[in-house]
Short mmCIF file of C-alpha atoms in Angstrom, two decimals:
data_model
loop_
_atom_site.label_atom_id
_atom_site.label_comp_id
_atom_site.label_asym_id
_atom_site.label_seq_id
_atom_site.Cartn_x
_atom_site.Cartn_y
_atom_site.Cartn_z
CA UNK L 1 0.16 0.02 0.58
CA UNK L 2 2.79 2.77 0.62
CA UNK L 3 1.90 6.17 2.59
CA UNK L 4 -1.50 6.27 4.30
CA UNK L 5 -2.93 9.34 5.02
CA UNK L 6 -4.88 9.08 8.67
CA UNK L 7 -7.17 11.72 9.07
CA UNK L 8 -9.81 9.81 10.18
CA UNK L 9 -7.98 9.67 12.78
CA UNK L 10 -7.71 13.42 13.96
CA UNK L 11 -10.89 14.87 12.57
CA UNK L 12 -12.23 12.36 15.15
CA UNK L 13 -10.48 13.37 18.11
CA UNK L 14 -11.31 17.62 17.05
CA UNK L 15 -14.47 16.90 16.93
CA UNK L 16 -14.07 18.62 13.35
CA UNK L 17 -16.23 17.92 10.01
CA UNK L 18 -14.26 16.86 6.74
CA UNK L 19 -15.97 20.32 5.67
CA UNK L 20 -14.73 22.84 8.40
CA UNK L 21 -11.52 21.33 7.29
CA UNK L 22 -11.02 21.24 4.14
CA UNK L 23 -12.57 24.86 4.14
CA UNK L 24 -9.80 26.13 6.60
CA UNK L 25 -6.55 24.41 5.01
CA UNK L 26 -8.13 26.88 1.80
CA UNK L 27 -8.75 23.35 -0.32
CA UNK L 28 -12.14 21.64 -1.60
CA UNK L 29 -13.74 18.91 -0.19
CA UNK L 30 -13.38 16.36 -3.00
CA UNK L 31 -9.94 17.65 -2.61
CA UNK L 32 -9.36 16.43 1.13
CA UNK L 33 -11.65 12.99 0.16
CA UNK L 34 -8.65 11.87 -1.61
CA UNK L 35 -5.46 12.21 0.06
CA UNK L 36 -9.05 10.47 2.94
CA UNK L 37 -9.37 8.85 0.92
CA UNK L 38 -5.93 7.35 -0.19
CA UNK L 39 -6.30 8.10 -3.30
CA UNK L 40 -3.30 10.57 -3.59
CA UNK L 41 -0.30 10.26 -4.94
CA UNK L 42 1.46 13.27 -3.52
CA UNK L 43 0.63 16.12 -0.76
CA UNK L 44 1.89 18.98 -0.69
CA UNK L 45 4.35 20.52 2.55
CA UNK L 46 1.87 23.96 2.03
CA UNK L 47 -0.85 21.24 2.69
CA UNK L 48 0.54 18.95 4.84
CA UNK L 49 1.43 21.85 7.11
CA UNK L 50 -2.32 23.77 6.86
CA UNK L 51 -3.14 19.93 8.14
CA UNK L 52 -0.88 19.53 11.35
CA UNK L 53 -1.69 23.33 12.08
CA UNK L 54 -4.93 23.13 11.71
CA UNK L 55 -5.15 19.64 13.43
CA UNK L 56 -2.71 20.43 16.13
CA UNK L 57 -0.67 17.19 15.60
CA UNK L 58 2.71 16.77 13.89
CA UNK L 59 2.91 15.22 10.06
CA UNK L 60 3.89 11.66 11.99
CA UNK L 61 0.06 12.03 13.45
CA UNK L 62 -1.01 11.87 9.81
CA UNK L 63 0.46 9.52 7.58
CA UNK L 64 1.02 5.89 8.17
CA UNK L 65 3.78 3.27 6.18
CA UNK L 66 2.50 0.03 5.45
CA UNK L 67 4.35 -2.06 3.43
CA UNK L 68 2.57 -3.99 0.45
CA UNK L 69 2.61 -7.60 1.05
CA UNK L 70 3.07 -8.51 -2.04
CA UNK L 71 6.55 -6.78 -2.29
CA UNK L 72 7.20 -8.67 0.64
CA UNK L 73 6.38 -11.85 -0.49
CA UNK L 74 8.79 -11.56 -4.00
CA UNK L 75 11.61 -9.94 -2.17
CA UNK L 76 11.63 -13.16 1.11
#
């Protein structure tokens, strides 16, 4: 899978809706959904900074590395 953006957990902890977060960081709810649902291929540092500022967290609270099982099987 690679890198997962774990926004749902932080939104729940902050009791914040997706639309509210999108408005606060200046992106569309659709683009935030792309990040949230794991369909993003990249994230700008400015967006990551805004997410961390509004959710009062560190980048490591949002980004999770998940090794690709297929790749591990091929390498092992």
